[in-house]
mmCIF file of C-alpha atoms in Angstrom:
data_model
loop_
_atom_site.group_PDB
_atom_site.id
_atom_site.type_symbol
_atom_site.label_atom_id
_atom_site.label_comp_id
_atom_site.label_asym_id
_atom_site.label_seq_id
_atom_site.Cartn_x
_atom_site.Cartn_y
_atom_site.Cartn_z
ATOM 1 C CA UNK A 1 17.092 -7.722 5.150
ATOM 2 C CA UNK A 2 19.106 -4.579 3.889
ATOM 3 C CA UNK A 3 22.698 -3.658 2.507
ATOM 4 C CA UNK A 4 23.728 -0.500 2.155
ATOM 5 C CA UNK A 5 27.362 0.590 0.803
ATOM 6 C CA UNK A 6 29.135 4.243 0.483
ATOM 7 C CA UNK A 7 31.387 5.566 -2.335
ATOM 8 C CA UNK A 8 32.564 8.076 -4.520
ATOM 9 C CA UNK A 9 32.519 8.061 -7.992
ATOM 10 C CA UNK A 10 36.335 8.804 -8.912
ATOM 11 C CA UNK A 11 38.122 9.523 -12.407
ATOM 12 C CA UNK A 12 38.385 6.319 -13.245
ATOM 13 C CA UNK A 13 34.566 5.756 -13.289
ATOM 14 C CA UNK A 14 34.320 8.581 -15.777
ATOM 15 C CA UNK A 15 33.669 7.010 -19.076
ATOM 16 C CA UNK A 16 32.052 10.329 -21.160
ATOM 17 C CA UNK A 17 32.515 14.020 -21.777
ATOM 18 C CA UNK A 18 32.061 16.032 -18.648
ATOM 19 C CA UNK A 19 33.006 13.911 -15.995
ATOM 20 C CA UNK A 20 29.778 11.498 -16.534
ATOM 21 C CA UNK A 21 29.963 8.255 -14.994
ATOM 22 C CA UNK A 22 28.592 5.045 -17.151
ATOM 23 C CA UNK A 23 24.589 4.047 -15.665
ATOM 24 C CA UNK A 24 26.463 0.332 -15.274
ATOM 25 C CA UNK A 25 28.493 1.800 -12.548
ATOM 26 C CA UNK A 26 25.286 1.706 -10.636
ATOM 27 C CA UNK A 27 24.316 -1.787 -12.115
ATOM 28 C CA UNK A 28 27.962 -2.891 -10.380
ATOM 29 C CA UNK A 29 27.082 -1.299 -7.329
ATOM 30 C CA UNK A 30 24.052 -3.242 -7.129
ATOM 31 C CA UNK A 31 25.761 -6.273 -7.768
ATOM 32 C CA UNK A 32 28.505 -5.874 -4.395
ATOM 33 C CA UNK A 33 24.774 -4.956 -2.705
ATOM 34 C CA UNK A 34 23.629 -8.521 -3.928
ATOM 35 C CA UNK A 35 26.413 -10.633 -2.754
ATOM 36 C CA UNK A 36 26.299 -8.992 0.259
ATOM 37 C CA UNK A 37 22.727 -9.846 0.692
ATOM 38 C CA UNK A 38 23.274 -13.523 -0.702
ATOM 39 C CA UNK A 39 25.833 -13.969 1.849
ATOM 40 C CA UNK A 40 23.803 -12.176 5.045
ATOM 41 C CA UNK A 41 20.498 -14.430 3.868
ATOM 42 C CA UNK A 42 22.732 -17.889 2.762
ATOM 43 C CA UNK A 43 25.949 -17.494 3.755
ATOM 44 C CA UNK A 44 26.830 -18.012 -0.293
ATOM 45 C CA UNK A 45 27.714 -15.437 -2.955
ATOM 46 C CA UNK A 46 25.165 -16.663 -5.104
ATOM 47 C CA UNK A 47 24.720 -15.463 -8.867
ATOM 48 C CA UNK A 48 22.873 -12.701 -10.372
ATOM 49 C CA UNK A 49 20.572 -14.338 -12.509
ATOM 50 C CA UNK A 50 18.983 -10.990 -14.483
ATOM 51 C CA UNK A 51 17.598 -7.595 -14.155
ATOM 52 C CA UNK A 52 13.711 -7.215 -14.308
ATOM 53 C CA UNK A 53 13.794 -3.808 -14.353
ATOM 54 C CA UNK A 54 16.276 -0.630 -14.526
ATOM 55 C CA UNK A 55 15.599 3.371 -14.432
ATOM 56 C CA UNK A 56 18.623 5.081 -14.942
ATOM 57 C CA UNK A 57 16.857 8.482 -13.218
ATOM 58 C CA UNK A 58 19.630 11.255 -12.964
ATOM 59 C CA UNK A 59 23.635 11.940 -13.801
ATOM 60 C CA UNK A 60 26.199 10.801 -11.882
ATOM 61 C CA UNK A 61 29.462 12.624 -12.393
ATOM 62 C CA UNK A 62 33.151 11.741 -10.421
ATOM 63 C CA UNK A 63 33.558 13.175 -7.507
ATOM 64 C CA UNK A 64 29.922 12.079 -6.556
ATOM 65 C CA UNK A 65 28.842 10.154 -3.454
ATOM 66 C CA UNK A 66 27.037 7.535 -4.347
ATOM 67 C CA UNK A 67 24.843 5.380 -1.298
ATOM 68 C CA UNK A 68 23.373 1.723 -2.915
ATOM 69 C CA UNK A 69 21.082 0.283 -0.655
ATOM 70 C CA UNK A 70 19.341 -3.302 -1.439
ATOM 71 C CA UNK A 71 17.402 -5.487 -0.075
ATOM 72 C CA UNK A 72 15.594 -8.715 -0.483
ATOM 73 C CA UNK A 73 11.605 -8.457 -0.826
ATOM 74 C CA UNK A 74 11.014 -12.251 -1.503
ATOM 75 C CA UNK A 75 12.890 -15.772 -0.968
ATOM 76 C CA UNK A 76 12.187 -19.123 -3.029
ATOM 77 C CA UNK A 77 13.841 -22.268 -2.580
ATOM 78 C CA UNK A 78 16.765 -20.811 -3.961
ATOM 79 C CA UNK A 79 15.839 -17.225 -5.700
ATOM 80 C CA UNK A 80 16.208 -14.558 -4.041
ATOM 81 C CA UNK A 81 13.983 -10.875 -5.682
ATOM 82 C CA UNK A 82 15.814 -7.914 -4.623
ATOM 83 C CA UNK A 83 15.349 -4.319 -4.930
ATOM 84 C CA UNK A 84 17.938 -1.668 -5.174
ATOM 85 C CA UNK A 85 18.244 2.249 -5.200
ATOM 86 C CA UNK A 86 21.385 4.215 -5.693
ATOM 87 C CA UNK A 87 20.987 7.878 -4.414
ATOM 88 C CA UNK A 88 23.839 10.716 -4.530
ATOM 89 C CA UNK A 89 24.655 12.287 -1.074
ATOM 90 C CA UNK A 90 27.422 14.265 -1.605
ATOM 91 C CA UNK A 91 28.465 16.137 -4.872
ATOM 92 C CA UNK A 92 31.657 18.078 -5.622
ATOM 93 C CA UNK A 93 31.268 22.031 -5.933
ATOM 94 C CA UNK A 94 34.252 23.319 -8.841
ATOM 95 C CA UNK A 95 32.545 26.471 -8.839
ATOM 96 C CA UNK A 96 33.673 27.337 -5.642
ATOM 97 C CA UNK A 97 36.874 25.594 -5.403
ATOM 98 C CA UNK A 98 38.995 22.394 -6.336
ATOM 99 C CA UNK A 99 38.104 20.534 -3.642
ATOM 100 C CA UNK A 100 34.819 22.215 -2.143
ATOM 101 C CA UNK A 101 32.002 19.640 -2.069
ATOM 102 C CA UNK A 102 28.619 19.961 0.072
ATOM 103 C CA UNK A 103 26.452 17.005 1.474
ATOM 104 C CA UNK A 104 22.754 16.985 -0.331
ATOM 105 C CA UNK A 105 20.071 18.572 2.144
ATOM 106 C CA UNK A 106 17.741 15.420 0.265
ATOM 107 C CA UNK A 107 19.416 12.671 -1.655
ATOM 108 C CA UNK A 108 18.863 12.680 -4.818
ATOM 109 C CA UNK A 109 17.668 9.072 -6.296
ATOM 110 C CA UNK A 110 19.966 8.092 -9.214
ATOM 111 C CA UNK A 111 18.911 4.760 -10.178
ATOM 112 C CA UNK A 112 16.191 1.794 -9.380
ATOM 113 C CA UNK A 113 16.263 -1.610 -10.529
ATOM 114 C CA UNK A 114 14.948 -5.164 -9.365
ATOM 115 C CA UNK A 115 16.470 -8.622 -9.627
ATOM 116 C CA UNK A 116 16.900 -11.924 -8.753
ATOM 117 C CA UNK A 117 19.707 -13.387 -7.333
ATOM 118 C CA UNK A 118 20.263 -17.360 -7.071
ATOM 119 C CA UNK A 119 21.813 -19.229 -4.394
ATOM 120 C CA UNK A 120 21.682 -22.980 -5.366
ATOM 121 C CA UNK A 121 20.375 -25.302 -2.576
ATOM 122 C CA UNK A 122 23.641 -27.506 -1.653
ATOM 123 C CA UNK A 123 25.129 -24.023 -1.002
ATOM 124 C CA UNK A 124 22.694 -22.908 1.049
ATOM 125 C CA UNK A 125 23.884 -22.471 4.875
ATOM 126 C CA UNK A 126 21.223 -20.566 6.493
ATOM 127 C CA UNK A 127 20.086 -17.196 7.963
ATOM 128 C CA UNK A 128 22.807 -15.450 9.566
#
């Protein structure tokens, strides 16, 4: 089972010099990914219970189109492992002009990280 959500980085995601976007951007991203999954798989929101692992793998700046994709690899009785990739697809081109931008012949892969979500039992409604 797979999520997949679309969208650009704006100003307001900007937290350093340049235009840079903060890596837990991504690591929020992720988490929208997750409930969506928890609720496709349980029909629950279900928690975020932690991060096994993280690569923060290249910038992300506003103005950037940012695809997060998830999905669950493995189901306990109520955990739920998950793996998640954020790629950029579009980026914005100032060189050119204010509000030139081109689409990315190959995405390039921003961020990776793996998790486990919970989804306690008594919420639990089933496979949608």
């Amino acid at each position: 089972m797979k999520a997949v959500l679309r969208l650009r980085m704006g100003s307001h995601d900007a937290h350093y010099g340049g235009n840079l976007v903060d890596g837990a951007r991504m690591l929020g991203l992720f988490g929208d990914v997750a409930t969506e999954l928890c609720i496709r798989s349980d029909g629950d929101e279900g928690l975020f219970r932690a991060y096994d692992a993280v690569e923060f793998l290249a910038p992300v700046y506003a103005g950037d189109f940012i695809e997060a994709e998830g999905e669950i690899v493995s189901m306990g009785n109520s955990s739920r492992k998950m793996r998640f990739e954020a790629r950029k697809v579009i980026r914005p081109r100032p060189d050119v002009n204010d509000s030139a931008a081109d689409v990315l012949p190959e995405a390039i892969v921003v961020c990776r990280a793996t998790g486990t979500c919970v989804v306690p039992k008594d919420k639990q409604r089933g496979q949608k």
